[in-house]
Amino acid sequence: MKPRKIIIDTDPGVDDAMAIAFAVAHPGLDLLGLTTVFGNVAVQLATSNALKLLDNFNASSVPVAAGASRPLVQDPLPHPDFVHGQDGLGNIDLPDSERQQLEMEAAHYIVDSANRFPGEITLIAVGPLTNVAAALALDPELPGKLDQLVIMGGALDEPGNVSPLAEANFLGDPHAADRVLAVDWPAVVVGLDVTHKIMLYDSDLKQLSDKAGAVGEVLWRASRFYVNYYSSTGAASELPEPGCAMHDAAALAYVLEPELFELVHGATRVVTEGIAIGQMTMNRKGYTYLLPHWQDLPATGCCVSVDAERVKSLFLDTLIAAA
Ligand code: RIB
Ligand code: CA
């Protein structure tokens, strides 16, 4: 089968680095390009991280287009350097790339690529949805030109990771997330309901360092800071050994093997103000409510359960086989 054309919109980020390595390594995926967005780090750093990760993953022919430096409406939030390190990659001092980003900016790159390969591209968004919302504003016909949009973000039943209700990517730009989910495209959300169940333990990450060559070594080193962060949180006491959530790579696993995930569907909104800002809310019963906010909106799919062991094996085996 022809590899599936993908673009990853990303804010690297340690778990973003894992997702990019996965995309490069899997023979069923054809990584056309990366677009970058603020989030785990400022957009300039996200762009230089994207370039240097691709170089380290033997994918220096893959272009990078830089995107939004701030959310559509709200003031930017601080970057979580206590989670991903000052450099966004666990403070491992990867050398800078000698390559430059494209002159074309991210939203234009997404629209341009969709026009070049109509119906063929899966856009995988693993940062705040600002670039996706900007691409949609540039070309309202974009949803019909993509094969699929797969989003890592949000939480339905699982508590949030940046507030009791909100997940980081959706809180990063709640207005963009709400705009994107209001549109009728084949969109699937891979949120904390599943990504918190796919834990990569140190014994898994060590396998990468032992068996996945230079790429595995970069991921092992980058994950030290990230795993330490997880170990410092209350959730660590529930883990059998130190580890971290897979997050962004789970969106790629959904693209590759959607049968490993169970979904619910419904009109979906993201709260844009107040104490619940960033919360994803779905009308999964299709009720007609007193408040109109979920009325006449398309249904979005949201993953609610996952075969975590098989997703983890898919990720580890892919990286090991490619080494
Ligand atoms: O909530 C997890 C998401 O937030 C991931 O995309 C991670 O990289 C951070 O940006
Ligand atoms: Ca991310």
mmCIF file of C-alpha atoms and ligand atoms in Angstrom:
data_model
loop_
_atom_site.group_PDB
_atom_site.id
_atom_site.type_symbol
_atom_site.label_atom_id
_atom_site.label_comp_id
_atom_site.label_asym_id
_atom_site.label_seq_id
_atom_site.Cartn_x
_atom_site.Cartn_y
_atom_site.Cartn_z
ATOM 1 C CA MET A 1 0.000 0.000 0.000
ATOM 2 C CA LYS A 2 1.148 3.546 -0.735
ATOM 3 C CA PRO A 3 2.418 5.302 2.405
ATOM 4 C CA ARG A 4 -0.029 7.792 3.826
ATOM 5 C CA LYS A 5 0.936 11.436 3.339
ATOM 6 C CA ILE A 6 1.068 13.309 6.637
ATOM 7 C CA ILE A 7 1.917 16.772 7.941
ATOM 8 C CA ILE A 8 2.571 17.137 11.667
ATOM 9 C CA ASP A 9 1.764 20.467 13.313
ATOM 10 C CA THR A 10 3.957 20.436 16.416
ATOM 11 C CA ASP A 11 5.534 22.318 19.345
ATOM 12 C CA PRO A 12 8.570 20.135 20.139
ATOM 13 C CA GLY A 13 8.512 19.135 23.106
ATOM 14 C CA VAL A 14 9.863 15.755 24.278
ATOM 15 C CA ASP A 15 6.719 13.776 23.400
ATOM 16 C CA ASP A 16 6.550 15.655 20.072
ATOM 17 C CA ALA A 17 10.102 14.406 19.412
ATOM 18 C CA MET A 18 8.877 10.846 19.975
ATOM 19 C CA ALA A 19 6.012 11.426 17.525
ATOM 20 C CA ILE A 20 8.353 12.847 14.876
ATOM 21 C CA ALA A 21 10.744 9.894 15.259
ATOM 22 C CA PHE A 22 7.771 7.499 14.939
ATOM 23 C CA ALA A 23 6.564 9.259 11.759
ATOM 24 C CA VAL A 24 10.006 9.135 10.158
ATOM 25 C CA ALA A 25 10.523 5.467 11.093
ATOM 26 C CA HIS A 26 7.179 3.995 9.990
ATOM 27 C CA PRO A 27 7.142 2.756 6.370
ATOM 28 C CA GLY A 28 3.381 3.337 6.157
ATOM 29 C CA LEU A 29 3.810 7.094 6.602
ATOM 30 C CA ASP A 30 5.183 9.671 4.194
ATOM 31 C CA LEU A 31 6.097 12.727 6.282
ATOM 32 C CA LEU A 32 5.687 15.660 3.864
ATOM 33 C CA GLY A 33 6.590 18.352 6.352
ATOM 34 C CA LEU A 34 6.395 19.748 9.866
ATOM 35 C CA THR A 35 4.674 22.975 10.796
ATOM 36 C CA THR A 36 5.502 24.578 14.127
ATOM 37 C CA VAL A 37 3.505 26.442 16.719
ATOM 38 C CA PHE A 38 4.136 28.000 20.147
ATOM 39 C CA GLY A 39 3.258 25.752 23.081
ATOM 40 C CA ASN A 40 5.831 23.705 24.936
ATOM 41 C CA VAL A 41 8.335 26.391 23.826
ATOM 42 C CA ALA A 42 8.247 29.664 21.843
ATOM 43 C CA VAL A 43 7.678 29.158 18.119
ATOM 44 C CA GLN A 44 11.260 30.093 17.147
ATOM 45 C CA LEU A 45 12.585 27.366 19.441
ATOM 46 C CA ALA A 46 9.902 24.924 18.255
ATOM 47 C CA THR A 47 11.102 25.555 14.692
ATOM 48 C CA SER A 48 14.785 25.094 15.471
ATOM 49 C CA ASN A 49 13.913 21.944 17.472
ATOM 50 C CA ALA A 50 11.899 20.571 14.551
ATOM 51 C CA LEU A 51 14.836 21.122 12.183
ATOM 52 C CA LYS A 52 17.411 19.593 14.512
ATOM 53 C CA LEU A 53 15.204 16.595 15.346
ATOM 54 C CA LEU A 54 14.706 15.837 11.649
ATOM 55 C CA ASP A 55 18.483 16.044 11.104
ATOM 56 C CA ASN A 56 19.077 13.652 14.003
ATOM 57 C CA PHE A 57 16.418 11.279 12.724
ATOM 58 C CA ASN A 58 18.024 11.121 9.236
ATOM 59 C CA ALA A 59 15.147 13.052 7.697
ATOM 60 C CA SER A 60 16.848 16.308 6.726
ATOM 61 C CA SER A 61 14.965 16.435 3.433
ATOM 62 C CA VAL A 62 11.685 17.056 5.314
ATOM 63 C CA PRO A 63 10.815 20.788 5.289
ATOM 64 C CA VAL A 64 9.703 22.835 8.294
ATOM 65 C CA ALA A 65 7.329 25.804 8.099
ATOM 66 C CA ALA A 66 7.098 28.093 11.130
ATOM 67 C CA GLY A 67 3.673 29.145 12.352
ATOM 68 C CA ALA A 68 1.887 31.037 15.091
ATOM 69 C CA SER A 69 3.788 32.662 17.913
ATOM 70 C CA ARG A 70 0.725 33.323 20.071
ATOM 71 C CA PRO A 71 -2.921 32.286 20.491
ATOM 72 C CA LEU A 72 -5.703 33.801 18.373
ATOM 73 C CA VAL A 73 -7.386 35.752 21.171
ATOM 74 C CA GLN A 74 -6.101 35.147 24.682
ATOM 75 C CA ASP A 75 -2.764 36.238 26.120
ATOM 76 C CA PRO A 76 -0.046 33.585 25.772
ATOM 77 C CA LEU A 77 0.508 31.287 28.745
ATOM 78 C CA PRO A 78 4.025 30.684 30.113
ATOM 79 C CA HIS A 79 5.934 27.868 28.371
ATOM 80 C CA PRO A 80 6.196 24.768 30.600
ATOM 81 C CA ASP A 81 10.001 24.562 30.883
ATOM 82 C CA PHE A 82 9.559 22.545 34.091
ATOM 83 C CA VAL A 83 8.033 19.759 31.936
ATOM 84 C CA HIS A 84 10.186 19.740 28.775
ATOM 85 C CA GLY A 85 13.293 21.695 29.886
ATOM 86 C CA GLN A 86 14.517 25.152 28.810
ATOM 87 C CA ASP A 87 15.310 23.846 25.319
ATOM 88 C CA GLY A 88 12.050 21.890 25.057
ATOM 89 C CA LEU A 89 13.991 18.674 24.526
ATOM 90 C CA GLY A 90 15.062 17.820 28.065
ATOM 91 C CA ASN A 91 18.159 20.101 28.008
ATOM 92 C CA ILE A 92 20.267 17.674 25.960
ATOM 93 C CA ASP A 93 22.120 20.247 23.842
ATOM 94 C CA LEU A 94 21.390 18.762 20.434
ATOM 95 C CA PRO A 95 23.430 20.723 17.865
ATOM 96 C CA ASP A 96 21.530 23.267 15.789
ATOM 97 C CA SER A 97 20.600 22.389 12.233
ATOM 98 C CA GLU A 98 22.315 24.199 9.391
ATOM 99 C CA ARG A 99 19.030 24.156 7.510
ATOM 100 C CA GLN A 100 16.506 26.967 7.484
ATOM 101 C CA GLN A 101 12.748 26.901 7.768
ATOM 102 C CA LEU A 102 10.699 27.455 4.606
ATOM 103 C CA GLU A 103 9.852 31.002 3.638
ATOM 104 C CA MET A 104 6.209 29.959 3.476
ATOM 105 C CA GLU A 105 4.466 30.250 6.828
ATOM 106 C CA ALA A 106 2.738 27.207 8.424
ATOM 107 C CA ALA A 107 -0.924 27.952 7.621
ATOM 108 C CA HIS A 108 -0.069 28.674 3.977
ATOM 109 C CA TYR A 109 2.045 25.515 3.824
ATOM 110 C CA ILE A 110 -0.904 23.431 5.067
ATOM 111 C CA VAL A 111 -3.307 24.972 2.525
ATOM 112 C CA ASP A 112 -0.776 24.769 -0.290
ATOM 113 C CA SER A 113 -0.029 21.089 0.444
ATOM 114 C CA ALA A 114 -3.750 20.232 0.602
ATOM 115 C CA ASN A 115 -4.199 21.846 -2.827
ATOM 116 C CA ARG A 116 -1.239 19.918 -4.246
ATOM 117 C CA PHE A 117 -2.519 16.558 -2.953
ATOM 118 C CA PRO A 118 -6.299 16.965 -2.655
ATOM 119 C CA GLY A 119 -7.901 14.341 -0.411
ATOM 120 C CA GLU A 120 -4.574 12.653 0.328
ATOM 121 C CA ILE A 121 -3.115 14.387 3.365
ATOM 122 C CA THR A 122 -3.700 13.555 7.004
ATOM 123 C CA LEU A 123 -2.945 16.567 9.163
ATOM 124 C CA ILE A 124 -1.816 15.525 12.639
ATOM 125 C CA ALA A 125 -1.955 18.434 15.105
ATOM 126 C CA VAL A 126 -0.086 17.869 18.363
ATOM 127 C CA GLY A 127 0.206 21.420 19.693
ATOM 128 C CA PRO A 128 -2.236 24.315 20.215
ATOM 129 C CA LEU A 129 -4.592 24.484 17.206
ATOM 130 C CA THR A 130 -3.711 28.043 16.156
ATOM 131 C CA ASN A 131 -2.105 27.080 12.812
ATOM 132 C CA VAL A 132 -5.011 24.800 11.948
ATOM 133 C CA ALA A 133 -7.508 27.587 12.695
ATOM 134 C CA ALA A 134 -5.397 29.998 10.619
ATOM 135 C CA ALA A 135 -5.299 27.533 7.701
ATOM 136 C CA LEU A 136 -9.060 27.198 7.930
ATOM 137 C CA ALA A 137 -9.452 30.987 7.833
ATOM 138 C CA LEU A 138 -7.231 31.117 4.737
ATOM 139 C CA ASP A 139 -9.203 28.376 2.999
ATOM 140 C CA PRO A 140 -12.635 27.454 4.379
ATOM 141 C CA GLU A 141 -12.686 24.573 1.848
ATOM 142 C CA LEU A 142 -9.677 22.968 3.588
ATOM 143 C CA PRO A 143 -11.687 20.258 5.422
ATOM 144 C CA GLY A 144 -12.838 18.830 2.082
ATOM 145 C CA LYS A 145 -9.275 18.751 0.790
ATOM 146 C CA LEU A 146 -7.775 16.682 3.631
ATOM 147 C CA ASP A 147 -8.060 12.958 4.138
ATOM 148 C CA GLN A 148 -8.306 13.417 7.907
ATOM 149 C CA LEU A 149 -7.451 15.715 10.794
ATOM 150 C CA VAL A 150 -6.152 13.940 13.896
ATOM 151 C CA ILE A 151 -5.720 16.093 16.987
ATOM 152 C CA MET A 152 -3.810 15.337 20.173
ATOM 153 C CA GLY A 153 -5.618 17.453 22.720
ATOM 154 C CA GLY A 154 -8.493 17.713 25.145
ATOM 155 C CA ALA A 155 -9.968 15.425 27.751
ATOM 156 C CA LEU A 156 -13.543 14.201 28.069
ATOM 157 C CA ASP A 157 -13.769 12.024 31.205
ATOM 158 C CA GLU A 158 -10.134 12.170 32.290
ATOM 159 C CA PRO A 159 -9.026 15.083 34.503
ATOM 160 C CA GLY A 160 -7.010 17.758 32.700
ATOM 161 C CA ASN A 161 -3.256 18.139 32.946
ATOM 162 C CA VAL A 162 -3.107 21.941 33.231
ATOM 163 C CA SER A 163 -6.269 22.433 35.284
ATOM 164 C CA PRO A 164 -8.748 19.894 36.651
ATOM 165 C CA LEU A 165 -10.676 20.369 33.386
ATOM 166 C CA ALA A 166 -8.250 21.425 30.679
ATOM 167 C CA GLU A 167 -5.584 19.698 28.611
ATOM 168 C CA ALA A 168 -2.468 21.715 27.633
ATOM 169 C CA ASN A 169 -2.950 21.997 23.854
ATOM 170 C CA PHE A 170 -6.589 23.090 24.170
ATOM 171 C CA LEU A 171 -5.822 25.549 26.974
ATOM 172 C CA GLY A 172 -2.929 26.861 24.849
ATOM 173 C CA ASP A 173 -5.461 28.261 22.388
ATOM 174 C CA PRO A 174 -9.047 27.464 23.385
ATOM 175 C CA HIS A 175 -10.556 29.803 20.755
ATOM 176 C CA ALA A 176 -8.654 28.031 17.976
ATOM 177 C CA ALA A 177 -9.676 24.607 19.321
ATOM 178 C CA ASP A 178 -13.324 25.672 19.493
ATOM 179 C CA ARG A 179 -13.236 27.045 15.924
ATOM 180 C CA VAL A 180 -11.556 23.931 14.546
ATOM 181 C CA LEU A 181 -13.997 21.544 16.223
ATOM 182 C CA ALA A 182 -17.012 23.513 14.970
ATOM 183 C CA VAL A 183 -16.145 22.619 11.385
ATOM 184 C CA ASP A 184 -17.315 19.568 9.464
ATOM 185 C CA TRP A 185 -14.183 17.642 8.640
ATOM 186 C CA PRO A 186 -13.191 14.103 9.293
ATOM 187 C CA ALA A 187 -11.649 15.023 12.648
ATOM 188 C CA VAL A 188 -10.649 12.698 15.470
ATOM 189 C CA VAL A 189 -9.444 13.788 18.894
ATOM 190 C CA VAL A 190 -6.841 11.653 20.640
ATOM 191 C CA GLY A 191 -6.911 13.206 24.093
ATOM 192 C CA LEU A 192 -5.921 12.469 27.664
ATOM 193 C CA ASP A 193 -8.663 9.822 27.964
ATOM 194 C CA VAL A 194 -6.315 7.569 26.020
ATOM 195 C CA THR A 195 -2.877 9.189 26.158
ATOM 196 C CA HIS A 196 -2.791 8.994 29.963
ATOM 197 C CA LYS A 197 -3.307 5.236 29.622
ATOM 198 C CA ILE A 198 -0.317 4.753 27.319
ATOM 199 C CA MET A 199 2.611 5.090 29.677
ATOM 200 C CA LEU A 200 6.178 4.718 28.480
ATOM 201 C CA TYR A 201 8.206 3.398 31.388
ATOM 202 C CA ASP A 202 11.944 3.659 31.805
ATOM 203 C CA SER A 203 12.223 -0.040 30.883
ATOM 204 C CA ASP A 204 10.482 0.784 27.545
ATOM 205 C CA LEU A 205 12.613 3.852 26.920
ATOM 206 C CA LYS A 206 15.744 1.867 27.794
ATOM 207 C CA GLN A 207 14.821 -0.569 25.007
ATOM 208 C CA LEU A 208 14.976 2.379 22.618
ATOM 209 C CA SER A 209 18.364 3.384 23.896
ATOM 210 C CA ASP A 210 19.638 -0.222 23.589
ATOM 211 C CA LYS A 211 18.024 -1.265 20.307
ATOM 212 C CA ALA A 212 16.891 1.793 18.324
ATOM 213 C CA GLY A 213 20.308 3.212 17.427
ATOM 214 C CA ALA A 214 21.082 6.932 17.468
ATOM 215 C CA VAL A 215 17.388 7.872 17.342
ATOM 216 C CA GLY A 216 16.674 5.733 20.400
ATOM 217 C CA GLU A 217 19.606 7.334 22.202
ATOM 218 C CA VAL A 218 18.286 10.862 21.523
ATOM 219 C CA LEU A 219 14.836 9.885 22.802
ATOM 220 C CA TRP A 220 16.270 8.207 25.896
ATOM 221 C CA ARG A 221 18.355 11.291 26.732
ATOM 222 C CA ALA A 222 15.518 13.728 26.014
ATOM 223 C CA SER A 223 13.096 11.705 28.122
ATOM 224 C CA ARG A 224 15.194 11.963 31.338
ATOM 225 C CA PHE A 225 13.944 15.474 32.191
ATOM 226 C CA TYR A 226 10.364 14.621 31.146
ATOM 227 C CA VAL A 227 10.271 11.429 33.227
ATOM 228 C CA ASN A 228 11.682 13.346 36.206
ATOM 229 C CA TYR A 229 8.838 15.810 35.859
ATOM 230 C CA TYR A 230 6.286 12.966 35.907
ATOM 231 C CA SER A 231 8.045 11.470 38.928
ATOM 232 C CA SER A 232 7.642 14.767 40.761
ATOM 233 C CA THR A 233 3.848 14.811 40.355
ATOM 234 C CA GLY A 234 1.234 13.098 42.523
ATOM 235 C CA ALA A 235 0.454 10.644 39.713
ATOM 236 C CA ALA A 236 3.892 9.035 40.093
ATOM 237 C CA SER A 237 2.853 7.020 43.140
ATOM 238 C CA GLU A 238 0.385 5.116 40.917
ATOM 239 C CA LEU A 239 3.082 4.071 38.435
ATOM 240 C CA PRO A 240 4.961 0.763 38.744
ATOM 241 C CA GLU A 241 8.212 2.465 37.687
ATOM 242 C CA PRO A 242 9.320 5.935 36.466
ATOM 243 C CA GLY A 243 7.752 6.846 33.143
ATOM 244 C CA CYS A 244 5.851 9.393 31.094
ATOM 245 C CA ALA A 245 2.668 9.546 29.021
ATOM 246 C CA MET A 246 3.120 8.923 25.305
ATOM 247 C CA HIS A 247 0.740 11.757 24.249
ATOM 248 C CA ASP A 248 1.669 12.961 20.738
ATOM 249 C CA ALA A 249 2.865 9.646 19.301
ATOM 250 C CA ALA A 250 -0.561 8.202 20.178
ATOM 251 C CA ALA A 251 -2.083 10.417 17.458
ATOM 252 C CA LEU A 252 0.189 8.709 14.918
ATOM 253 C CA ALA A 253 -0.753 5.303 16.301
ATOM 254 C CA TYR A 254 -4.399 6.234 15.693
ATOM 255 C CA VAL A 255 -3.599 7.096 12.066
ATOM 256 C CA LEU A 256 -1.799 3.774 11.609
ATOM 257 C CA GLU A 257 -4.098 1.436 13.543
ATOM 258 C CA PRO A 258 -7.421 3.110 14.388
ATOM 259 C CA GLU A 259 -8.907 -0.246 15.399
ATOM 260 C CA LEU A 260 -6.822 -0.071 18.597
ATOM 261 C CA PHE A 261 -8.989 2.833 19.772
ATOM 262 C CA GLU A 262 -12.661 3.141 20.753
ATOM 263 C CA LEU A 263 -14.427 6.406 19.964
ATOM 264 C CA VAL A 264 -17.514 8.363 20.955
ATOM 265 C CA HIS A 265 -19.003 11.000 18.655
ATOM 266 C CA GLY A 266 -20.894 14.233 19.148
ATOM 267 C CA ALA A 267 -20.970 17.984 18.696
ATOM 268 C CA THR A 268 -17.909 19.259 20.525
ATOM 269 C CA ARG A 269 -17.086 22.678 21.951
ATOM 270 C CA VAL A 270 -14.127 24.051 23.880
ATOM 271 C CA VAL A 271 -14.755 26.479 26.741
ATOM 272 C CA THR A 272 -13.087 29.834 25.999
ATOM 273 C CA GLU A 273 -13.490 31.697 29.301
ATOM 274 C CA GLY A 274 -13.997 31.315 33.016
ATOM 275 C CA ILE A 275 -12.888 28.660 35.444
ATOM 276 C CA ALA A 276 -13.399 25.842 32.900
ATOM 277 C CA ILE A 277 -11.376 27.547 30.129
ATOM 278 C CA GLY A 278 -9.828 24.958 27.811
ATOM 279 C CA GLN A 279 -12.291 22.206 28.723
ATOM 280 C CA MET A 280 -13.581 20.034 25.867
ATOM 281 C CA THR A 281 -17.310 19.308 26.095
ATOM 282 C CA MET A 282 -19.233 16.890 23.872
ATOM 283 C CA ASN A 283 -22.953 16.331 23.355
ATOM 284 C CA ARG A 284 -22.423 12.607 23.042
ATOM 285 C CA LYS A 285 -26.086 11.661 23.525
ATOM 286 C CA GLY A 286 -27.281 14.024 20.797
ATOM 287 C CA TYR A 287 -29.694 15.706 23.242
ATOM 288 C CA THR A 288 -31.414 18.996 22.488
ATOM 289 C CA TYR A 289 -30.376 21.195 25.391
ATOM 290 C CA LEU A 290 -31.795 24.427 26.725
ATOM 291 C CA LEU A 291 -28.511 26.148 25.830
ATOM 292 C CA PRO A 292 -27.875 26.227 22.059
ATOM 293 C CA HIS A 293 -24.075 25.871 22.010
ATOM 294 C CA TRP A 294 -23.987 22.265 20.730
ATOM 295 C CA GLN A 295 -26.882 22.644 18.302
ATOM 296 C CA ASP A 296 -26.387 22.081 14.560
ATOM 297 C CA LEU A 297 -22.705 21.276 14.847
ATOM 298 C CA PRO A 298 -21.000 18.353 13.104
ATOM 299 C CA ALA A 299 -20.018 15.315 15.150
ATOM 300 C CA THR A 300 -16.370 14.940 16.111
ATOM 301 C CA GLY A 301 -14.889 11.588 17.101
ATOM 302 C CA CYS A 302 -13.068 11.392 20.405
ATOM 303 C CA CYS A 303 -11.033 8.408 21.583
ATOM 304 C CA VAL A 304 -12.155 7.119 24.973
ATOM 305 C CA SER A 305 -10.390 3.798 25.282
ATOM 306 C CA VAL A 306 -7.325 2.162 23.813
ATOM 307 C CA ASP A 307 -5.372 -1.061 23.668
ATOM 308 C CA ALA A 308 -2.415 0.632 25.330
ATOM 309 C CA GLU A 309 -0.051 -2.338 25.197
ATOM 310 C CA ARG A 310 -0.496 -2.739 21.444
ATOM 311 C CA VAL A 311 -0.018 0.985 20.820
ATOM 312 C CA LYS A 312 3.133 0.904 22.878
ATOM 313 C CA SER A 313 4.442 -2.130 20.981
ATOM 314 C CA LEU A 314 3.642 -0.465 17.659
ATOM 315 C CA PHE A 315 5.719 2.535 18.703
ATOM 316 C CA LEU A 316 8.676 0.605 20.147
ATOM 317 C CA ASP A 317 8.782 -2.058 17.410
ATOM 318 C CA THR A 318 8.665 0.599 14.671
ATOM 319 C CA LEU A 319 11.630 2.498 16.082
ATOM 320 C CA ILE A 320 13.620 -0.665 16.739
ATOM 321 C CA ALA A 321 12.907 -2.105 13.270
ATOM 322 C CA ALA A 322 14.021 1.133 11.596
ATOM 323 C CA ALA A 323 17.388 1.248 13.392
HETATM 324 O O1 RIB B 1 -1.281 17.540 26.941
HETATM 325 C C1 RIB B 1 -0.282 16.929 26.206
HETATM 326 C C2 RIB B 1 0.151 17.827 25.063
HETATM 327 O O2 RIB B 1 0.664 19.031 25.621
HETATM 328 C C3 RIB B 1 1.249 17.258 24.202
HETATM 329 O O3 RIB B 1 1.072 17.690 22.874
HETATM 330 C C4 RIB B 1 2.490 17.854 24.803
HETATM 331 O O4 RIB B 1 3.531 17.961 23.843
HETATM 332 C C5 RIB B 1 2.028 19.196 25.309
HETATM 333 O O5 RIB B 1 2.123 20.145 24.302
HETATM 334 CA CA CA B 2 2.944 18.630 21.603
#
